[in-house]
């Protein structure tokens, strides 16, 4: 097929490994080729060949107000006229820090970084520095960015490419990471009995191996074990933070982590991450404490302005309420569309996050997600894409609805899903 996108992809592959700057974008898991974006606005994205899509990827999470929301674009534009980067404190850093601490009360102090990966990596170093212990527990299928110690059974990108672990991660380092099946409290207790654990890191709502949920009592058991054994509990809310509720998943489940990693939404589409938690722990960071951490562009004024504008706008329009209504409408219609399907599909949703597993339920962990029929998913993906609906190009990703999606976008999407499900059954 000759198109501007395929021309660009040929050129990209000559100069960029795999033609992409992040692996899932290569569309390998759906046996395809990426389209190149011309522009995006609201719920829509246009490729360089003039095709229009209703977008449910939302830049993988940040675009909770849809693409190019006026409030955020205006804030960035206005801030840019006063300088792009200072490398010296600016007032926007304080404003964003105060707002996040207020909305997520487990965070007493916070530090800004430039990506979710950096946030998770810094949480691990800080937890090790604070507890003086090296071993950490993570959970199969939970993704915490491409941090060496955390690239063990890590879901999403790594899964999509069929290699759960990365080459280049020292064995000795990986040996300090214990990865357990999500939702298995007995194995958590056993790991604590047999090891001196410094920290447990998890996605409170795992959303990087498809989307599934903590069982009743799972998170509170992990919290209790950490407290009992003097380990720190780290919630990676890079995806769920400010999406599932104003105070993130920790607000929904009523659990107070010691540290939280944030990213995506708090940058309003610019490269931002942050990590924060109890003051006593955060005070171990340089320059106050012995745990080194730094960043030339951390707290960048454009990124801070974008994040602040996005969070304030979300609150102003009562975004979470709006997203729940749209999500519920989507779920109702989608369940009707799925019911007569000849293939097994399990639909999961919380607020504006959703996933269609091409597998029977229940799915409560990575092993469940991996039962999915990846060929059926790939066919479904392409059948939707050619009809103008862009879902993430991997079974192991989560879909996102934004406040810019309309009821009619959702209705149109489910019509397309119905046709796609019929097509793949043929
Ligand atoms: C996206 C994501 C990350 C990594 O963030 P990057 O900005 O891509 O480095 C970490 N943890 C979770 C839960 C994520 O969804």
Coordinates of C-alpha atoms and ligand atoms in Angstrom, one line a residue:
X1 CA 0.0 0.0 0.0
X2 CA 1.5 3.3 -1.0
X3 CA 0.8 6.2 1.4
X4 CA 2.5 9.1 2.9
X5 CA 2.6 7.2 6.2
X6 CA 4.3 4.2 4.7
X7 CA 6.9 6.5 3.0
X8 CA 7.6 8.1 6.3
X9 CA 7.8 4.8 8.1
X10 CA 10.4 3.5 5.5
X11 CA 12.5 6.7 6.1
X12 CA 12.0 6.4 9.9
X13 CA 13.3 2.8 9.9
X14 CA 16.5 3.9 8.3
X15 CA 17.3 6.3 11.1
X16 CA 15.3 5.3 14.2
X17 CA 15.4 1.7 15.5
X18 CA 12.2 0.0 14.4
X19 CA 11.2 3.4 13.0
X20 CA 9.7 4.5 16.4
X21 CA 10.8 6.2 19.6
X22 CA 8.8 3.8 21.8
X23 CA 8.3 0.1 20.8
X24 CA 4.5 -0.3 21.0
X25 CA 4.1 2.4 18.4
X26 CA 5.5 0.0 15.7
X27 CA 2.1 -1.9 15.6
X28 CA 4.1 -5.2 15.6
X29 CA 1.6 -6.9 17.9
X30 CA -1.2 -6.3 15.4
X31 CA 1.0 -7.2 12.4
X32 CA 0.8 -3.8 11.0
X33 CA 2.5 -0.5 10.3
X34 CA 1.9 2.7 12.2
X35 CA 0.2 5.7 10.7
X36 CA 1.9 9.1 11.1
X37 CA -0.1 11.9 12.7
X38 CA -0.8 15.2 11.0
X39 CA -2.7 16.7 13.9
X40 CA -5.0 16.0 16.7
X41 CA -7.9 17.9 18.3
X42 CA -10.5 16.9 20.8
X43 CA -11.4 13.2 20.4
X44 CA -10.0 13.1 16.9
X45 CA -6.7 12.4 15.3
X46 CA -5.8 12.8 11.6
X47 CA -3.0 11.0 9.8
X48 CA -0.8 12.4 7.1
X49 CA -3.0 10.7 4.4
X50 CA -6.1 12.6 5.5
X51 CA -7.8 9.8 7.4
X52 CA -9.7 10.7 10.6
X53 CA -9.9 8.5 13.7
X54 CA -11.8 8.6 16.9
X55 CA -8.9 8.2 19.3
X56 CA -9.0 6.0 22.4
X57 CA -5.2 6.0 23.0
X58 CA -5.0 9.6 24.1
X59 CA -1.2 9.7 23.9
X60 CA -1.3 6.6 26.2
X61 CA -3.1 8.5 29.0
X62 CA -2.1 12.1 29.3
X63 CA -4.8 13.5 27.0
X64 CA -7.7 13.3 29.5
X65 CA -9.2 16.5 28.2
X66 CA -8.8 15.3 24.6
X67 CA -6.1 16.6 22.2
X68 CA -4.9 20.2 22.2
X69 CA -7.4 21.5 24.9
X70 CA -7.6 25.3 24.7
X71 CA -6.9 25.8 28.4
X72 CA -3.7 23.8 28.2
X73 CA -2.5 25.2 24.9
X74 CA -3.2 28.8 26.0
X75 CA -1.2 28.2 29.3
X76 CA 1.8 26.8 27.4
X77 CA 1.7 29.6 24.8
X78 CA 1.5 32.3 27.5
X79 CA 4.3 30.7 29.6
X80 CA 6.6 30.3 26.6
X81 CA 6.7 34.0 25.9
X82 CA 8.5 34.3 29.3
X83 CA 11.2 31.7 28.6
X84 CA 11.4 28.0 28.0
X85 CA 13.6 26.7 30.7
X86 CA 15.4 28.3 33.6
X87 CA 17.2 25.6 35.6
X88 CA 16.4 27.8 38.7
X89 CA 13.2 27.7 40.7
X90 CA 10.0 29.1 39.3
X91 CA 6.6 29.7 41.0
X92 CA 4.8 27.2 38.8
X93 CA 6.7 24.3 40.4
X94 CA 5.4 25.4 43.8
X95 CA 1.8 25.8 42.5
X96 CA 1.8 22.3 41.0
X97 CA 3.4 20.7 44.1
X98 CA 0.8 22.3 46.3
X99 CA -2.1 21.2 44.1
X100 CA -1.0 17.6 43.9
X101 CA -0.3 17.4 47.7
X102 CA -3.8 18.8 48.3
X103 CA -5.5 16.3 46.0
X104 CA -3.5 13.3 47.0
X105 CA -3.0 13.7 50.8
X106 CA -0.6 10.7 51.1
X107 CA 1.9 13.1 49.4
X108 CA 3.3 15.5 51.8
X109 CA 6.3 16.4 49.7
X110 CA 6.9 15.9 46.0
X111 CA 9.6 16.2 43.4
X112 CA 9.1 16.7 39.7
X113 CA 11.0 14.7 37.1
X114 CA 10.5 14.2 33.3
X115 CA 8.9 10.8 32.8
X116 CA 7.0 8.1 34.6
X117 CA 10.1 5.9 34.3
X118 CA 12.2 8.4 36.2
X119 CA 9.5 8.7 38.9
X120 CA 9.4 4.9 39.5
X121 CA 13.2 4.6 39.4
X122 CA 13.6 7.4 41.9
X123 CA 11.0 5.8 44.2
X124 CA 12.9 2.6 44.2
X125 CA 16.2 4.3 45.0
X126 CA 14.7 6.4 47.7
X127 CA 12.9 3.4 49.3
X128 CA 16.2 1.5 49.3
X129 CA 18.1 4.4 50.8
X130 CA 15.4 5.0 53.4
X131 CA 15.1 1.3 54.5
X132 CA 18.7 0.3 53.9
X133 CA 17.3 -2.9 52.2
X134 CA 17.8 -3.9 48.6
X135 CA 15.1 -6.4 47.8
X136 CA 11.9 -5.3 46.2
X137 CA 8.6 -7.0 45.3
X138 CA 6.7 -6.1 42.1
X139 CA 3.9 -7.9 40.4
X140 CA 3.8 -9.8 37.1
X141 CA 2.3 -7.6 34.3
X142 CA 2.7 -4.4 36.3
X143 CA 4.8 -1.9 34.2
X144 CA 6.8 0.8 35.9
X145 CA 8.7 2.2 33.0
X146 CA 12.0 0.8 31.6
X147 CA 13.8 0.9 34.9
X148 CA 16.4 -1.9 35.1
X149 CA 15.3 -3.4 38.4
X150 CA 11.6 -3.3 37.3
X151 CA 11.9 -4.8 33.8
X152 CA 11.0 -8.2 35.2
X153 CA 7.7 -9.7 34.0
X154 CA 6.7 -6.1 33.2
X155 CA 3.7 -6.1 30.8
X156 CA 2.8 -3.8 28.0
X157 CA 5.6 -3.0 25.6
X158 CA 7.8 -5.8 26.9
X159 CA 4.9 -8.3 26.6
X160 CA 3.9 -7.1 23.2
X161 CA 7.3 -8.0 21.9
X162 CA 7.3 -11.4 23.5
X163 CA 10.3 -10.8 25.8
X164 CA 9.3 -10.3 29.4
X165 CA 12.8 -9.3 30.4
X166 CA 15.2 -7.0 28.6
X167 CA 18.7 -7.8 27.5
X168 CA 21.2 -5.6 29.2
X169 CA 19.7 -5.8 32.7
X170 CA 22.4 -7.3 35.0
X171 CA 21.3 -10.7 36.5
X172 CA 22.5 -9.6 39.9
X173 CA 20.2 -6.6 39.8
X174 CA 17.2 -8.5 38.5
X175 CA 17.9 -11.0 41.4
X176 CA 16.9 -8.3 43.9
X177 CA 13.5 -8.1 42.3
X178 CA 10.8 -10.6 43.3
X179 CA 7.9 -10.7 40.9
X180 CA 4.7 -12.2 42.1
X181 CA 1.2 -12.9 40.5
X182 CA -1.1 -9.9 41.2
X183 CA -3.9 -10.6 43.6
X184 CA -2.2 -13.5 45.4
X185 CA -1.9 -12.5 49.1
X186 CA -0.5 -15.9 50.2
X187 CA 2.6 -15.4 48.0
X188 CA 3.0 -11.8 49.3
X189 CA 3.0 -13.1 52.9
X190 CA 5.5 -15.9 52.0
X191 CA 7.8 -13.5 50.2
X192 CA 7.9 -11.3 53.3
X193 CA 8.5 -14.2 55.6
X194 CA 11.5 -15.4 53.5
X195 CA 13.1 -12.1 52.5
X196 CA 14.1 -8.8 53.9
X197 CA 12.0 -6.5 51.7
X198 CA 12.7 -2.8 51.2
X199 CA 9.7 -1.9 49.2
X200 CA 6.7 -3.2 47.3
X201 CA 5.8 -1.4 44.1
X202 CA 2.5 -2.0 42.2
X203 CA -0.1 -0.4 40.0
X204 CA -3.1 -0.3 42.3
X205 CA -5.2 -0.9 39.1
X206 CA -3.0 -2.8 36.7
X207 CA -3.4 -1.3 33.3
X208 CA -0.3 -2.4 31.4
X209 CA -1.3 -6.0 30.6
X210 CA -4.8 -5.1 29.6
X211 CA -6.8 -3.8 32.6
X212 CA -7.8 -5.8 35.7
X213 CA -8.6 -5.0 39.3
X214 CA -7.4 -5.7 42.8
X215 CA -9.5 -8.3 44.6
X216 CA -11.2 -7.2 47.8
X217 CA -8.6 -7.1 50.5
X218 CA -5.5 -7.4 48.3
X219 CA -4.2 -3.9 48.5
X220 CA -5.0 -3.7 52.3
X221 CA -3.1 -6.9 52.9
X222 CA -0.1 -5.6 51.0
X223 CA -0.3 -2.4 53.0
X224 CA -0.4 -4.3 56.3
X225 CA 2.5 -6.6 55.3
X226 CA 4.6 -3.5 54.4
X227 CA 3.8 -1.8 57.7
X228 CA 4.4 -5.0 59.7
X229 CA 7.8 -5.6 58.2
X230 CA 9.1 -2.0 57.8
X231 CA 8.9 -2.0 54.0
X232 CA 7.7 1.0 52.0
X233 CA 4.6 0.7 49.8
X234 CA 4.9 2.4 46.5
X235 CA 1.9 3.0 44.3
X236 CA 2.7 3.6 40.7
X237 CA -0.2 5.9 39.7
X238 CA 1.5 7.2 36.6
X239 CA -1.6 6.0 34.7
X240 CA -4.4 6.1 37.3
X241 CA -3.3 9.3 39.0
X242 CA -6.0 12.0 38.4
X243 CA -7.7 9.7 35.9
X244 CA -9.8 7.3 37.9
X245 CA -10.6 9.9 40.6
X246 CA -9.3 13.3 41.6
X247 CA -7.2 11.6 44.3
X248 CA -6.3 8.6 42.1
X249 CA -6.7 4.9 42.8
X250 CA -5.6 5.4 46.4
X251 CA -8.7 7.6 47.0
X252 CA -11.0 4.9 45.5
X253 CA -9.5 2.0 47.6
X254 CA -8.8 4.1 50.7
X255 CA -5.2 2.9 51.0
X256 CA -2.3 5.2 51.9
X257 CA 1.0 4.4 50.2
X258 CA 4.3 5.7 51.5
X259 CA 5.4 6.9 48.1
X260 CA 3.5 7.5 44.8
X261 CA 4.8 7.8 41.3
X262 CA 3.0 10.1 38.9
X263 CA 3.2 11.1 35.3
X264 CA 1.1 11.3 32.1
X265 CA -1.9 13.5 33.1
X266 CA 0.1 15.8 35.4
X267 CA 2.1 17.0 32.3
X268 CA -0.9 17.9 30.2
X269 CA 0.9 16.3 27.2
X270 CA 4.4 17.6 28.0
X271 CA 7.1 15.3 29.4
X272 CA 6.5 15.2 33.1
X273 CA 6.7 12.7 36.0
X274 CA 6.7 13.3 39.7
X275 CA 7.1 11.2 42.9
X276 CA 6.1 12.1 46.4
X277 CA 5.0 10.8 49.7
X278 CA 5.7 11.0 53.5
X279 CA 7.9 14.0 54.3
X280 CA 10.1 11.9 56.5
X281 CA 11.0 9.8 53.5
X282 CA 11.2 12.5 50.9
X283 CA 13.6 14.4 53.2
X284 CA 16.2 11.7 52.5
X285 CA 16.6 13.2 49.0
X286 CA 19.5 15.4 48.1
X287 CA 20.2 18.2 49.0
X288 CA 18.7 17.5 52.4
X289 CA 19.5 13.8 52.5
X290 CA 21.9 11.1 51.2
X291 CA 19.8 9.8 48.3
X292 CA 20.9 11.6 45.1
X293 CA 18.4 12.6 42.5
X294 CA 18.5 15.5 40.0
X295 CA 17.3 16.8 36.6
X296 CA 18.3 19.6 34.3
X297 CA 14.8 20.1 32.9
X298 CA 12.8 19.0 36.0
X299 CA 10.1 21.5 36.9
X300 CA 10.3 22.9 33.4
X301 CA 8.0 26.0 33.3
X302 CA 6.1 24.9 30.2
X303 CA 5.5 21.4 31.6
X304 CA 4.4 22.8 34.9
X305 CA 2.0 25.3 33.2
X306 CA 0.5 22.6 31.1
X307 CA 0.0 20.3 34.1
X308 CA -1.6 23.0 36.2
X309 CA -3.9 24.1 33.4
X310 CA -5.0 20.5 32.7
X311 CA -5.7 19.7 36.4
X312 CA -7.6 22.9 37.0
X313 CA -9.6 22.5 33.9
X314 CA -10.5 19.0 34.9
X315 CA -11.8 20.2 38.2
X316 CA -13.6 23.2 36.7
X317 CA -15.6 21.0 34.3
X318 CA -16.2 18.3 36.9
X319 CA -14.2 16.0 34.5
X320 CA -14.3 12.8 36.6
X321 CA -18.1 12.9 36.8
X322 CA -18.3 13.5 33.1
X323 CA -15.9 10.7 32.3
X324 CA -17.8 8.2 34.5
X325 CA -21.0 9.0 32.6
X326 CA -19.4 8.6 29.2
X327 CA -17.6 5.4 30.4
X328 CA -20.9 4.0 31.7
X329 CA -22.6 4.8 28.4
X330 CA -19.8 3.1 26.5
X331 CA -19.9 0.1 28.8
X332 CA -23.6 -0.4 28.3
X333 CA -23.5 -0.2 24.6
X334 CA -20.3 -2.3 24.3
X335 CA -21.7 -5.1 26.4
X336 CA -24.7 -5.3 24.1
X337 CA -22.4 -5.4 21.1
X338 CA -20.2 -8.1 22.7
X339 CA -23.1 -10.4 23.9
X340 CA -23.9 -12.0 20.6
X341 CA -20.2 -12.4 19.6
X342 CA -19.0 -15.9 18.6
X343 CA -15.6 -15.3 20.2
X344 CA -15.0 -14.9 24.0
X345 CA -14.6 -11.3 25.0
X346 CA -14.2 -10.0 28.5
X347 CA -14.9 -6.3 29.0
X348 CA -13.4 -4.4 31.9
X349 CA -13.9 -0.7 32.8
X350 CA -13.3 1.7 35.6
X351 CA -14.3 5.3 34.9
X352 CA -12.7 6.3 31.6
X353 CA -10.3 3.3 31.4
X354 CA -11.4 0.2 29.6
X355 CA -10.1 -3.0 28.0
X356 CA -11.6 -5.8 25.8
X357 CA -9.8 -9.0 26.4
X358 CA -10.3 -11.6 23.7
X359 CA -10.6 -14.3 26.3
X360 CA -13.2 -15.6 28.7
X361 CA -13.3 -14.3 32.3
X362 CA -12.5 -13.9 35.1
X363 CA -9.2 -12.1 34.5
X364 CA -7.4 -11.0 37.6
X365 CA -3.8 -11.3 36.7
X366 CA -1.2 -11.5 33.9
X367 CA -1.7 -15.2 33.4
X368 CA -5.4 -14.5 32.8
X369 CA -4.6 -11.7 30.4
X370 CA -2.2 -13.9 28.5
X371 CA -5.0 -16.4 27.7
X372 CA -6.2 -13.8 25.2
X373 CA -6.5 -14.7 21.5
X374 CA -4.0 -12.2 20.0
X375 CA -4.9 -13.1 16.4
X376 CA -8.5 -12.2 17.1
X377 CA -7.5 -9.0 18.8
X378 CA -5.3 -8.0 15.8
X379 CA -8.1 -8.6 13.4
X380 CA -10.5 -6.6 15.6
X381 CA -8.0 -3.8 15.8
X382 CA -7.6 -3.5 12.0
X383 CA -11.3 -3.8 11.4
X384 CA -11.9 -0.9 13.8
X385 CA -9.0 1.2 12.4
X386 CA -10.2 1.0 8.8
X387 CA -13.6 2.2 10.0
X388 CA -12.1 5.2 11.8
X389 CA -11.7 4.0 15.4
X390 CA -8.2 3.9 16.8
X391 CA -7.8 1.6 19.8
X392 CA -4.3 0.8 21.2
X393 CA -2.4 -1.5 18.8
X394 CA -1.9 -4.2 21.5
X395 CA -4.1 -6.5 23.5
X396 CA -2.0 -5.6 26.6
X397 CA -3.0 -1.9 26.7
X398 CA -5.8 0.1 28.2
X399 CA -8.2 2.3 26.3
X400 CA -8.9 5.9 27.4
X401 CA -12.0 8.1 27.0
X402 CA -11.4 11.8 27.3
X403 CA -13.8 14.6 28.3
X404 CA -13.7 15.7 24.6
X405 CA -15.4 12.5 23.5
X406 CA -19.1 13.0 22.9
X407 CA -22.0 10.6 23.3
X408 CA -22.2 10.4 19.6
X409 CA -18.5 9.5 19.4
X410 CA -19.2 6.6 21.8
X411 CA -22.3 5.5 19.8
X412 CA -20.4 5.6 16.5
X413 CA -17.6 3.6 18.1
X414 CA -19.8 0.8 19.2
X415 CA -21.4 0.6 15.8
X416 CA -17.9 0.1 14.5
X417 CA -17.1 -2.5 17.2
X418 CA -20.2 -4.5 16.3
X419 CA -19.2 -4.6 12.6
X420 CA -15.6 -5.5 13.6
X421 CA -16.8 -8.4 15.8
X422 CA -19.0 -9.7 13.0
X423 CA -16.1 -9.4 10.5
X424 CA -13.6 -11.3 12.6
X425 CA -16.0 -14.2 13.3
X426 CA -16.3 -14.8 9.6
Ligands
LIG1 C1 3.4 4.8 31.4 C2 3.7 4.2 32.7 C3 5.0 4.4 33.2 C4 6.1 5.0 32.5 O1 6.0 6.3 32.2 P1 6.9 6.9 31.0 O2 6.5 8.4 31.0 O3 6.5 6.2 29.7 O4 8.3 6.7 31.3 C5 5.2 3.9 34.5 N1 4.2 3.3 35.2 C6 3.0 3.2 34.7 C7 1.9 2.6 35.5 C8 2.7 3.6 33.4 O5 1.5 3.4 32.9

